[in-house]
Amino acid sequence: MNSVNRALLQTKVLIKFSEHPSSADANIVLLIAQFFNRVQKRGARRMLKSKMWQLTAILMLISDWSQCIKSQEITVDPPENIGIDDPGHLGPLYIYWTAPTSLTNLTACSMRYHLEYFNTYQSRWTVIRTVRTWYRAQFDLEKEVRVRISTLLKGACTNGTELKSPFTEMVLPPNNTGPVGSRVQGFGCVFYQKEFMECTWETSLEEPTPSQYSLYYWHREMEQAEECPQYIHSNGVRTGCKFTEESLPEFSDFNICINSSSPKVVLRSAFFSLQIQNYVKPAAIETVHLEASPDRRLQVQWDLPNERIPRHCLEYEVEAREEGVGGQLLLQQRNVTNEMTLTSLSMDGAQRKCFRVRSRMHHYCADRGFWSDWSRWSCHSDTESDAVVGSAVIIGIIISVLILSLFGWALWRTWKAREGERMPFGPLHKLMEYSKELSAHSNFNKTRENQ
């Protein structure tokens, strides 16, 4: 057995040294294998016969081995002095720490940190790797804050291997004072036409009276939180807040805290975080135009109201309904489009077709949004159907008049026949006889006067 084969056999023995080798064992075996690979590539089968080469090879192996052992002797400790600071921005917190004391004077390796914090908005851990000793993150202050950090070390001191320390953790409980039922309910915001925003809430059932609500807000363009600029009142109680457009930056966390004061008990605060571009409600579309084509299709168009929302940020929903004779509903359907026009199918079988439109923010400009109010219905009647219906109505009226006339004539004939049975003379004949009697009486009087 030559020297190279003997060395390879020794390598296999080292691999079997442990059923679960440590990282040090694995690195040593790797170095041995790499060494003998270099030996084989250089044609060292003849060179190993020389005692001088054998001595050189042993020295090289010892040198590499010593470096590996040295790297494995480094102990990586977790960061120290971890803390969390609240700057009063109603959600963002500063997480800070210091490097482990045991690695302060280490220059042969680079050091960074593995930070994890539990994102309560998404119900998952968020992972950050940074060389800084602080990090700023958004938290829901109504829930506990959970943070854990470890040290990452890599470089010549670890022979290029990245070593990771155990975690150091910190949990900050929420400051939820007051009864659970004293927190405000039904909170919601609407950003009307990108001109102003109203946030409203409902009073809690367990809140003692008298009490007064207060709203505070903060965003990235503010140094400190401020109180609501204009409260909305209902029956003398604050039930909302109105913000002007100038104080509403988009694509930024807009943090809100609502608390209330009572002389009897401390009430629970409520925290909210939103991005206002997701709460836009456009103005209602005022005019819908209908134009019929020769093939009896309808072209539906509408005009946008004068507002600050860009046209490319809107999508539209068109509702169409077809009505038959007497206003009977035949078909109702809705279509969503990014265009400001829609071609409707023909009106076969329908006397009238009506349309209305509403709009909302497209997903290119916001994650979500509110639909605007519906426009008024705009209707188009089928003229051919109207003519047929009009002719049918006229014919029906004529037929009805004829039937009524015939019925009245029949009644008159029946009444006349009955009157004839009672008196031998008709009414007209009787009137003529009475006129003759009056004339004869008048002539008799004149004769007597002449005598």
PDB file of N, CA and C in Angstrom, residues 15-58:
ATOM      1  N   ILE A  15     -13.424   9.980   9.300  1.00  0.00           N
ATOM      2  CA  ILE A  15     -14.840  10.192   9.035  1.00  0.00           C
ATOM      3  C   ILE A  15     -15.701   9.316   9.932  1.00  0.00           C
ATOM      4  N   LYS A  16     -15.241   8.111  10.204  1.00  0.00           N
ATOM      5  CA  LYS A  16     -15.976   7.195  11.076  1.00  0.00           C
ATOM      6  C   LYS A  16     -15.715   7.474  12.553  1.00  0.00           C
ATOM      7  N   PHE A  17     -14.955   8.513  12.819  1.00  0.00           N
ATOM      8  CA  PHE A  17     -14.611   8.816  14.211  1.00  0.00           C
ATOM      9  C   PHE A  17     -15.845   9.044  15.049  1.00  0.00           C
ATOM     10  N   SER A  18     -16.862   9.619  14.438  1.00  0.00           N
ATOM     11  CA  SER A  18     -18.108   9.884  15.160  1.00  0.00           C
ATOM     12  C   SER A  18     -19.270   9.696  14.218  1.00  0.00           C
ATOM     13  N   GLU A  19     -20.355   9.096  14.725  1.00  0.00           N
ATOM     14  CA  GLU A  19     -21.558   8.944  13.904  1.00  0.00           C
ATOM     15  C   GLU A  19     -22.172  10.296  13.589  1.00  0.00           C
ATOM     16  N   HIS A  20     -22.018  11.271  14.432  1.00  0.00           N
ATOM     17  CA  HIS A  20     -22.496  12.637  14.230  1.00  0.00           C
ATOM     18  C   HIS A  20     -21.308  13.574  14.422  1.00  0.00           C
ATOM     19  N   PRO A  21     -20.456  13.743  13.422  1.00  0.00           N
ATOM     20  CA  PRO A  21     -19.253  14.560  13.590  1.00  0.00           C
ATOM     21  C   PRO A  21     -19.607  16.011  13.840  1.00  0.00           C
ATOM     22  N   SER A  22     -18.754  16.647  14.627  1.00  0.00           N
ATOM     23  CA  SER A  22     -18.932  18.061  14.891  1.00  0.00           C
ATOM     24  C   SER A  22     -18.445  18.867  13.701  1.00  0.00           C
ATOM     25  N   SER A  23     -18.673  20.176  13.753  1.00  0.00           N
ATOM     26  CA  SER A  23     -18.217  21.037  12.664  1.00  0.00           C
ATOM     27  C   SER A  23     -16.696  21.042  12.573  1.00  0.00           C
ATOM     28  N   ALA A  24     -16.006  20.928  13.707  1.00  0.00           N
ATOM     29  CA  ALA A  24     -14.538  20.877  13.701  1.00  0.00           C
ATOM     30  C   ALA A  24     -14.050  19.631  13.003  1.00  0.00           C
ATOM     31  N   ASP A  25     -14.647  18.455  13.341  1.00  0.00           N
ATOM     32  CA  ASP A  25     -14.273  17.204  12.692  1.00  0.00           C
ATOM     33  C   ASP A  25     -14.482  17.293  11.191  1.00  0.00           C
ATOM     34  N   ALA A  26     -15.592  17.839  10.796  1.00  0.00           N
ATOM     35  CA  ALA A  26     -15.888  17.937   9.364  1.00  0.00           C
ATOM     36  C   ALA A  26     -14.877  18.822   8.655  1.00  0.00           C
ATOM     37  N   ASN A  27     -14.492  19.936   9.256  1.00  0.00           N
ATOM     38  CA  ASN A  27     -13.509  20.832   8.638  1.00  0.00           C
ATOM     39  C   ASN A  27     -12.139  20.172   8.537  1.00  0.00           C
ATOM     40  N   ILE A  28     -11.763  19.410   9.563  1.00  0.00           N
ATOM     41  CA  ILE A  28     -10.458  18.725   9.545  1.00  0.00           C
ATOM     42  C   ILE A  28     -10.430  17.698   8.423  1.00  0.00           C
ATOM     43  N   VAL A  29     -11.454  16.894   8.331  1.00  0.00           N
ATOM     44  CA  VAL A  29     -11.516  15.885   7.277  1.00  0.00           C
ATOM     45  C   VAL A  29     -11.481  16.539   5.908  1.00  0.00           C
ATOM     46  N   LEU A  30     -12.188  17.676   5.782  1.00  0.00           N
ATOM     47  CA  LEU A  30     -12.205  18.386   4.507  1.00  0.00           C
ATOM     48  C   LEU A  30     -10.813  18.873   4.136  1.00  0.00           C
ATOM     49  N   LEU A  31     -10.053  19.378   5.119  1.00  0.00           N
ATOM     50  CA  LEU A  31      -8.694  19.835   4.857  1.00  0.00           C
ATOM     51  C   LEU A  31      -7.782  18.700   4.425  1.00  0.00           C
ATOM     52  N   ILE A  32      -7.925  17.561   5.075  1.00  0.00           N
ATOM     53  CA  ILE A  32      -7.098  16.404   4.709  1.00  0.00           C
ATOM     54  C   ILE A  32      -7.385  15.975   3.285  1.00  0.00           C
ATOM     55  N   ALA A  33      -8.677  15.897   2.952  1.00  0.00           N
ATOM     56  CA  ALA A  33      -9.056  15.486   1.602  1.00  0.00           C
ATOM     57  C   ALA A  33      -8.543  16.479   0.569  1.00  0.00           C
ATOM     58  N   GLN A  34      -8.649  17.800   0.868  1.00  0.00           N
ATOM     59  CA  GLN A  34      -8.153  18.796  -0.069  1.00  0.00           C
ATOM     60  C   GLN A  34      -6.641  18.696  -0.232  1.00  0.00           C
ATOM     61  N   PHE A  35      -5.933  18.396   0.845  1.00  0.00           N
ATOM     62  CA  PHE A  35      -4.473  18.272   0.780  1.00  0.00           C
ATOM     63  C   PHE A  35      -4.061  17.132  -0.137  1.00  0.00           C
ATOM     64  N   PHE A  36      -4.658  15.968   0.040  1.00  0.00           N
ATOM     65  CA  PHE A  36      -4.259  14.822  -0.776  1.00  0.00           C
ATOM     66  C   PHE A  36      -4.729  14.964  -2.219  1.00  0.00           C
ATOM     67  N   ASN A  37      -5.761  15.711  -2.443  1.00  0.00           N
ATOM     68  CA  ASN A  37      -6.141  16.000  -3.824  1.00  0.00           C
ATOM     69  C   ASN A  37      -5.060  16.819  -4.510  1.00  0.00           C
ATOM     70  N   ARG A  38      -4.483  17.800  -3.779  1.00  0.00           N
ATOM     71  CA  ARG A  38      -3.390  18.589  -4.346  1.00  0.00           C
ATOM     72  C   ARG A  38      -2.173  17.716  -4.601  1.00  0.00           C
ATOM     73  N   VAL A  39      -1.950  16.782  -3.683  1.00  0.00           N
ATOM     74  CA  VAL A  39      -0.801  15.893  -3.849  1.00  0.00           C
ATOM     75  C   VAL A  39      -0.953  15.050  -5.104  1.00  0.00           C
ATOM     76  N   GLN A  40      -2.158  14.496  -5.314  1.00  0.00           N
ATOM     77  CA  GLN A  40      -2.377  13.648  -6.483  1.00  0.00           C
ATOM     78  C   GLN A  40      -2.264  14.444  -7.771  1.00  0.00           C
ATOM     79  N   LYS A  41      -2.756  15.686  -7.789  1.00  0.00           N
ATOM     80  CA  LYS A  41      -2.693  16.508  -8.995  1.00  0.00           C
ATOM     81  C   LYS A  41      -1.253  16.840  -9.376  1.00  0.00           C
ATOM     82  N   ARG A  42      -0.376  16.929  -8.428  1.00  0.00           N
ATOM     83  CA  ARG A  42       1.017  17.291  -8.703  1.00  0.00           C
ATOM     84  C   ARG A  42       1.900  16.064  -8.982  1.00  0.00           C
ATOM     85  N   GLY A  43       1.283  14.922  -9.081  1.00  0.00           N
ATOM     86  CA  GLY A  43       2.076  13.711  -9.330  1.00  0.00           C
ATOM     87  C   GLY A  43       2.957  13.363  -8.172  1.00  0.00           C
ATOM     88  N   ALA A  44       2.382  13.421  -6.974  1.00  0.00           N
ATOM     89  CA  ALA A  44       3.201  13.285  -5.765  1.00  0.00           C
ATOM     90  C   ALA A  44       3.441  11.842  -5.368  1.00  0.00           C
ATOM     91  N   ARG A  45       3.029  10.911  -6.206  1.00  0.00           N
ATOM     92  CA  ARG A  45       3.281   9.505  -5.831  1.00  0.00           C
ATOM     93  C   ARG A  45       4.779   9.238  -5.754  1.00  0.00           C
ATOM     94  N   ARG A  46       5.503   9.844  -6.675  1.00  0.00           N
ATOM     95  CA  ARG A  46       6.957   9.670  -6.626  1.00  0.00           C
ATOM     96  C   ARG A  46       7.561  10.543  -5.540  1.00  0.00           C
ATOM     97  N   MET A  47       6.942  11.744  -5.333  1.00  0.00           N
ATOM     98  CA  MET A  47       7.494  12.684  -4.356  1.00  0.00           C
ATOM     99  C   MET A  47       7.355  12.183  -2.932  1.00  0.00           C
ATOM    100  N   LEU A  48       6.307  11.400  -2.659  1.00  0.00           N
ATOM    101  CA  LEU A  48       6.120  10.903  -1.302  1.00  0.00           C
ATOM    102  C   LEU A  48       7.199   9.911  -0.886  1.00  0.00           C
ATOM    103  N   LYS A  49       7.915   9.359  -1.865  1.00  0.00           N
ATOM    104  CA  LYS A  49       9.004   8.437  -1.516  1.00  0.00           C
ATOM    105  C   LYS A  49      10.170   9.183  -0.873  1.00  0.00           C
ATOM    106  N   SER A  50      10.178  10.464  -1.083  1.00  0.00           N
ATOM    107  CA  SER A  50      11.246  11.274  -0.505  1.00  0.00           C
ATOM    108  C   SER A  50      10.873  11.681   0.919  1.00  0.00           C
ATOM    109  N   LYS A  51      11.756  11.497   1.841  1.00  0.00           N
ATOM    110  CA  LYS A  51      11.504  11.863   3.232  1.00  0.00           C
ATOM    111  C   LYS A  51      11.317  13.363   3.379  1.00  0.00           C
ATOM    112  N   MET A  52      12.035  14.129   2.557  1.00  0.00           N
ATOM    113  CA  MET A  52      11.884  15.581   2.641  1.00  0.00           C
ATOM    114  C   MET A  52      10.474  16.010   2.270  1.00  0.00           C
ATOM    115  N   TRP A  53       9.921  15.423   1.255  1.00  0.00           N
ATOM    116  CA  TRP A  53       8.541  15.769   0.869  1.00  0.00           C
ATOM    117  C   TRP A  53       7.536  15.341   1.924  1.00  0.00           C
ATOM    118  N   GLN A  54       7.771  14.164   2.519  1.00  0.00           N
ATOM    119  CA  GLN A  54       6.886  13.720   3.583  1.00  0.00           C
ATOM    120  C   GLN A  54       6.882  14.699   4.751  1.00  0.00           C
ATOM    121  N   LEU A  55       8.075  15.216   5.087  1.00  0.00           N
ATOM    122  CA  LEU A  55       8.154  16.186   6.178  1.00  0.00           C
ATOM    123  C   LEU A  55       7.430  17.474   5.813  1.00  0.00           C
ATOM    124  N   THR A  56       7.599  17.902   4.540  1.00  0.00           N
ATOM    125  CA  THR A  56       6.920  19.123   4.098  1.00  0.00           C
ATOM    126  C   THR A  56       5.407  18.950   4.141  1.00  0.00           C
ATOM    127  N   ALA A  57       4.939  17.782   3.710  1.00  0.00           N
ATOM    128  CA  ALA A  57       3.501  17.531   3.703  1.00  0.00           C
ATOM    129  C   ALA A  57       2.927  17.530   5.114  1.00  0.00           C
ATOM    130  N   ILE A  58       3.697  16.967   6.054  1.00  0.00           N
ATOM    131  CA  ILE A  58       3.211  16.937   7.432  1.00  0.00           C
ATOM    132  C   ILE A  58       3.112  18.350   7.994  1.00  0.00           C
TER     133      ILE A  58
END
